[in-house]
Short mmCIF file of C-alpha atoms in Angstrom, two decimals:
data_model
loop_
_atom_site.label_atom_id
_atom_site.label_comp_id
_atom_site.label_asym_id
_atom_site.label_seq_id
_atom_site.Cartn_x
_atom_site.Cartn_y
_atom_site.Cartn_z
CA LYS A 1 -166.11 36.95 1.48
CA ALA A 2 -169.45 35.16 1.25
CA GLY A 3 -169.15 31.37 1.88
CA VAL A 4 -170.71 28.56 0.00
CA THR A 5 -174.50 28.58 0.00
CA GLN A 6 -176.92 25.76 -0.81
CA THR A 7 -180.54 25.92 -1.31
CA PRO A 8 -182.90 24.67 -0.07
CA ARG A 9 -181.55 23.73 3.42
CA TYR A 10 -184.34 21.00 3.92
CA LEU A 11 -186.53 19.06 1.52
CA ILE A 12 -189.05 16.36 1.96
CA LYS A 13 -190.02 14.43 -1.23
CA THR A 14 -191.72 11.00 -2.05
CA ARG A 15 -190.37 8.03 -3.78
CA GLY A 16 -190.51 8.48 -7.60
CA GLN A 17 -190.16 12.32 -7.43
CA GLN A 18 -187.21 14.33 -8.65
CA VAL A 19 -185.33 16.99 -6.94
CA THR A 20 -183.01 19.78 -7.86
CA LEU A 21 -180.41 21.21 -5.44
CA SER A 22 -178.55 24.37 -5.87
CA CYS A 23 -175.18 25.39 -4.79
CA SER A 24 -173.40 28.94 -5.05
CA PRO A 25 -169.64 28.65 -4.67
CA ILE A 26 -167.31 31.16 -3.31
CA SER A 27 -166.76 34.13 -5.87
CA GLY A 28 -163.74 33.25 -7.81
CA HIS A 29 -163.89 29.45 -7.27
CA ARG A 30 -164.38 27.44 -10.47
CA SER A 31 -164.66 24.00 -9.12
CA VAL A 32 -167.67 22.68 -7.32
CA SER A 33 -167.89 19.22 -6.10
CA TRP A 34 -171.01 17.42 -4.82
CA TYR A 35 -170.97 14.77 -1.84
CA GLN A 36 -173.56 12.66 -0.24
CA GLN A 37 -173.36 12.12 3.54
CA THR A 38 -175.21 9.17 5.19
CA PRO A 39 -174.73 7.53 8.57
CA GLY A 40 -172.10 4.87 8.32
CA GLN A 41 -171.07 5.81 4.78
CA GLY A 42 -169.23 9.07 5.44
CA LEU A 43 -168.98 11.52 2.53
CA GLN A 44 -169.17 9.97 -0.78
CA PHE A 45 -168.01 11.84 -3.78
CA LEU A 46 -170.82 12.34 -6.51
CA PHE A 47 -169.22 14.55 -9.13
CA GLU A 48 -167.13 17.49 -9.77
CA TYR A 49 -167.65 20.45 -12.16
CA PHE A 50 -165.06 22.78 -13.45
CA SER A 51 -165.85 25.55 -15.79
CA GLU A 52 -169.06 24.03 -16.71
CA THR A 53 -167.83 20.66 -17.41
CA GLN A 54 -168.00 17.49 -15.42
CA ARG A 55 -164.45 16.52 -14.55
CA ASN A 56 -164.81 13.71 -12.11
CA LYS A 57 -167.54 11.36 -11.30
CA GLY A 58 -168.20 9.00 -8.24
CA ASN A 59 -169.94 5.67 -8.41
CA PHE A 60 -173.56 6.75 -8.30
CA PRO A 61 -176.20 5.79 -10.73
CA GLY A 62 -177.18 7.97 -13.62
CA ARG A 63 -180.32 9.09 -11.67
CA PHE A 64 -177.99 11.52 -10.05
CA SER A 65 -176.80 14.27 -12.52
CA GLY A 66 -175.49 17.74 -12.35
CA ARG A 67 -174.52 20.93 -14.19
CA GLN A 68 -172.63 24.02 -13.78
CA PHE A 69 -173.34 27.38 -15.12
CA SER A 70 -171.15 30.03 -16.56
CA ASN A 71 -171.30 31.93 -13.12
CA SER A 72 -169.87 28.79 -11.54
CA ARG A 73 -173.23 28.01 -9.70
CA SER A 74 -174.13 24.39 -9.73
CA GLU A 75 -177.21 22.37 -9.53
CA MET A 76 -177.61 18.47 -8.75
CA ASN A 77 -180.61 16.61 -9.74
CA VAL A 78 -181.86 13.37 -8.74
CA SER A 79 -184.63 11.67 -10.57
CA THR A 80 -187.05 8.88 -9.58
CA LEU A 81 -186.01 9.31 -5.85
CA GLU A 82 -185.63 6.20 -3.65
CA LEU A 83 -186.04 6.00 0.25
CA GLY A 84 -182.01 5.34 0.33
CA ASP A 85 -181.42 8.69 -1.29
CA SER A 86 -182.34 10.47 1.99
CA ALA A 87 -179.12 11.94 2.99
CA LEU A 88 -177.24 15.23 3.56
CA TYR A 89 -176.04 16.68 0.25
CA LEU A 90 -173.05 18.85 0.58
CA CYS A 91 -171.40 20.86 -2.08
CA ALA A 92 -167.89 22.36 -1.87
CA SER A 93 -166.11 24.80 -3.87
CA SER A 94 -162.17 25.49 -4.53
CA ARG A 95 -160.23 27.42 -6.96
CA GLU A 96 -159.06 24.71 -8.91
CA GLY A 97 -160.04 21.30 -7.58
CA SER A 98 -160.07 18.65 -4.84
CA THR A 99 -156.55 19.28 -3.84
CA ASP A 100 -157.06 22.87 -3.14
CA THR A 101 -158.80 23.63 0.17
CA GLN A 102 -162.37 22.92 -0.37
CA TYR A 103 -165.00 25.04 1.27
CA PHE A 104 -168.22 23.29 2.15
CA GLY A 105 -171.69 24.79 2.17
CA PRO A 106 -174.14 23.74 5.12
CA GLY A 107 -175.65 21.00 2.95
CA THR A 108 -179.29 20.25 1.87
CA ARG A 109 -181.01 17.63 4.09
CA LEU A 110 -183.25 15.44 1.68
CA THR A 111 -185.82 13.15 3.00
CA VAL A 112 -187.53 10.72 0.90
CA LEU A 113 -190.70 9.38 2.13
CA ASP B 1 -165.03 -0.83 -1.29
CA GLN B 2 -164.01 1.74 1.33
CA GLN B 3 -160.52 2.91 0.17
CA VAL B 4 -160.31 5.27 3.18
CA LYS B 5 -161.22 3.77 6.51
CA GLN B 6 -161.89 5.24 10.04
CA ASN B 7 -162.38 2.30 12.11
CA SER B 8 -163.27 4.08 15.35
CA PRO B 9 -166.84 5.75 14.90
CA SER B 10 -166.28 7.68 18.12
CA LEU B 11 -163.69 8.68 20.70
CA SER B 12 -164.02 10.36 24.20
CA VAL B 13 -161.22 12.36 25.84
CA GLN B 14 -160.69 14.36 28.61
CA GLU B 15 -160.14 18.22 28.18
CA GLY B 16 -156.35 18.96 28.17
CA ARG B 17 -155.33 15.32 27.08
CA ILE B 18 -154.36 14.13 23.75
CA SER B 19 -156.80 12.99 21.08
CA ILE B 20 -155.64 10.74 18.35
CA LEU B 21 -157.83 10.04 15.40
CA ASN B 22 -156.74 7.23 13.09
CA CYS B 23 -157.32 6.65 9.35
CA ASP B 24 -156.27 3.82 7.11
CA TYR B 25 -156.14 3.59 3.42
CA THR B 26 -155.94 0.88 0.67
CA ASN B 27 -154.97 2.80 -2.44
CA SER B 28 -151.04 3.31 -2.80
CA MET B 29 -151.84 5.89 -5.52
CA PHE B 30 -152.99 8.40 -2.92
CA ASP B 31 -150.64 11.00 -2.53
CA TYR B 32 -152.33 13.84 -0.72
CA PHE B 33 -154.22 13.58 2.66
CA LEU B 34 -156.41 16.07 4.48
CA TRP B 35 -158.51 16.23 7.64
CA TYR B 36 -161.96 17.88 7.88
CA LYS B 37 -163.98 18.85 11.04
CA LYS B 38 -167.67 18.75 11.06
CA TYR B 39 -170.10 20.34 13.40
CA PRO B 40 -173.67 19.47 13.34
CA ALA B 41 -175.73 21.48 10.71
CA GLU B 42 -172.58 22.88 9.23
CA GLY B 43 -170.58 21.80 6.23
CA PRO B 44 -167.10 20.13 6.95
CA THR B 45 -164.27 22.78 7.41
CA PHE B 46 -160.67 22.04 6.45
CA LEU B 47 -158.30 21.43 9.23
CA ILE B 48 -154.91 20.16 8.07
CA SER B 49 -153.39 18.45 5.21
CA ILE B 50 -150.13 16.33 4.34
CA SER B 51 -148.55 15.53 1.17
CA SER B 52 -146.89 12.00 0.64
CA ILE B 53 -143.50 13.48 0.59
CA LYS B 54 -143.69 14.39 4.15
CA ASP B 55 -144.38 12.23 7.23
CA LYS B 56 -145.53 14.97 9.66
CA ASN B 57 -147.22 18.36 9.31
CA GLU B 58 -148.13 20.71 12.24
CA ASP B 59 -150.51 23.48 12.65
CA GLY B 60 -150.90 24.82 16.22
CA ARG B 61 -152.61 22.00 18.33
CA PHE B 62 -153.11 19.89 15.30
CA THR B 63 -150.46 17.46 14.05
CA VAL B 64 -150.98 14.92 11.14
CA PHE B 65 -148.66 11.84 10.85
CA LEU B 66 -148.31 9.78 7.71
CA ASN B 67 -146.91 6.42 7.68
CA LYS B 68 -146.92 5.49 3.90
CA SER B 69 -145.64 1.86 4.38
CA ALA B 70 -148.48 1.07 6.70
CA LYS B 71 -151.04 3.26 4.74
CA HIS B 72 -151.86 4.99 7.84
CA LEU B 73 -152.38 8.47 8.91
CA SER B 74 -153.34 9.88 12.23
CA LEU B 75 -154.46 13.25 13.56
CA HIS B 76 -153.14 14.52 17.01
CA ILE B 77 -154.83 17.13 18.85
CA VAL B 78 -153.02 18.39 21.81
CA PRO B 79 -154.28 19.76 24.19
CA SER B 80 -157.95 18.73 23.38
CA GLN B 81 -160.51 21.37 24.15
CA PRO B 82 -164.36 20.94 24.46
CA GLY B 83 -164.73 23.06 21.19
CA ASP B 84 -162.85 20.23 19.36
CA SER B 85 -166.03 18.17 19.95
CA ALA B 86 -167.07 17.47 16.35
CA VAL B 87 -166.99 14.67 13.59
CA TYR B 88 -163.61 14.45 11.98
CA PHE B 89 -163.15 13.09 8.47
CA CYS B 90 -160.01 12.06 6.83
CA ALA B 91 -159.83 12.20 3.02
CA ALA B 92 -157.21 11.19 0.32
CA SER B 93 -156.72 12.07 -3.21
CA SER B 94 -154.25 11.10 -5.93
CA TYR B 95 -152.60 13.26 -8.48
CA ASN B 96 -154.17 11.52 -11.34
CA THR B 97 -157.78 11.48 -10.27
CA ASP B 98 -158.05 14.77 -8.31
CA LYS B 99 -161.05 13.69 -6.41
CA LEU B 100 -161.32 13.40 -2.84
CA ILE B 101 -162.29 10.08 -1.14
CA PHE B 102 -163.58 10.37 2.31
CA GLY B 103 -163.51 8.06 5.37
CA THR B 104 -166.72 7.45 7.45
CA GLY B 105 -165.73 9.89 10.11
CA THR B 106 -165.03 9.73 13.77
CA ARG B 107 -167.03 11.58 16.34
CA LEU B 108 -164.80 13.07 18.88
CA GLN B 109 -166.13 14.14 22.33
CA VAL B 110 -164.02 16.27 24.70
CA PHE B 111 -165.42 16.38 28.14
CA PRO B 112 -164.34 18.70 30.90
#
């Protein structure tokens, strides 16, 4: 069974730009969650999508948004990038939600210059 | 406000000895706890979990202990192996929010 894939793996952007990250969950998984990992902050929950609907949201500004398609693939968008957005962005999929075992992708390393 | 805290950013243990990783939480509504392990350049992988109705769960070399009154959980790895060297995250969720809150992670190094 193929694992969770994320594209691209690395991105370099400049302040003010926007970026779109993609996540393909494990086949059959309907829940996709996104996390931001930074040194000293651990993994911070961004949002969770389930069956194309945002079901949970973390404490991030509105510049961070996402969506999920009918095939459960998910995208995350960050607009007006700031230097502090530099981080590893991880997505995780599970069958039903956070309390199921989540399977993480390798992450997208975003660097904002 | 960090609801899940891992106060030790790093831990170094000799191969064969016990590794004990600690995690504290503040939200009494949390009822499900998990440990994830992360190697560099990879996403976290699930290790072991525990429900709040239990105080111990064991899986091979890994045991998680939950002390609800102290709002504390710990992961014991016995015996520790060099392949266990990774960053370990604890996470918690509550039945009514269904979102995982992670700690900041503890980097475990197991040396020969």
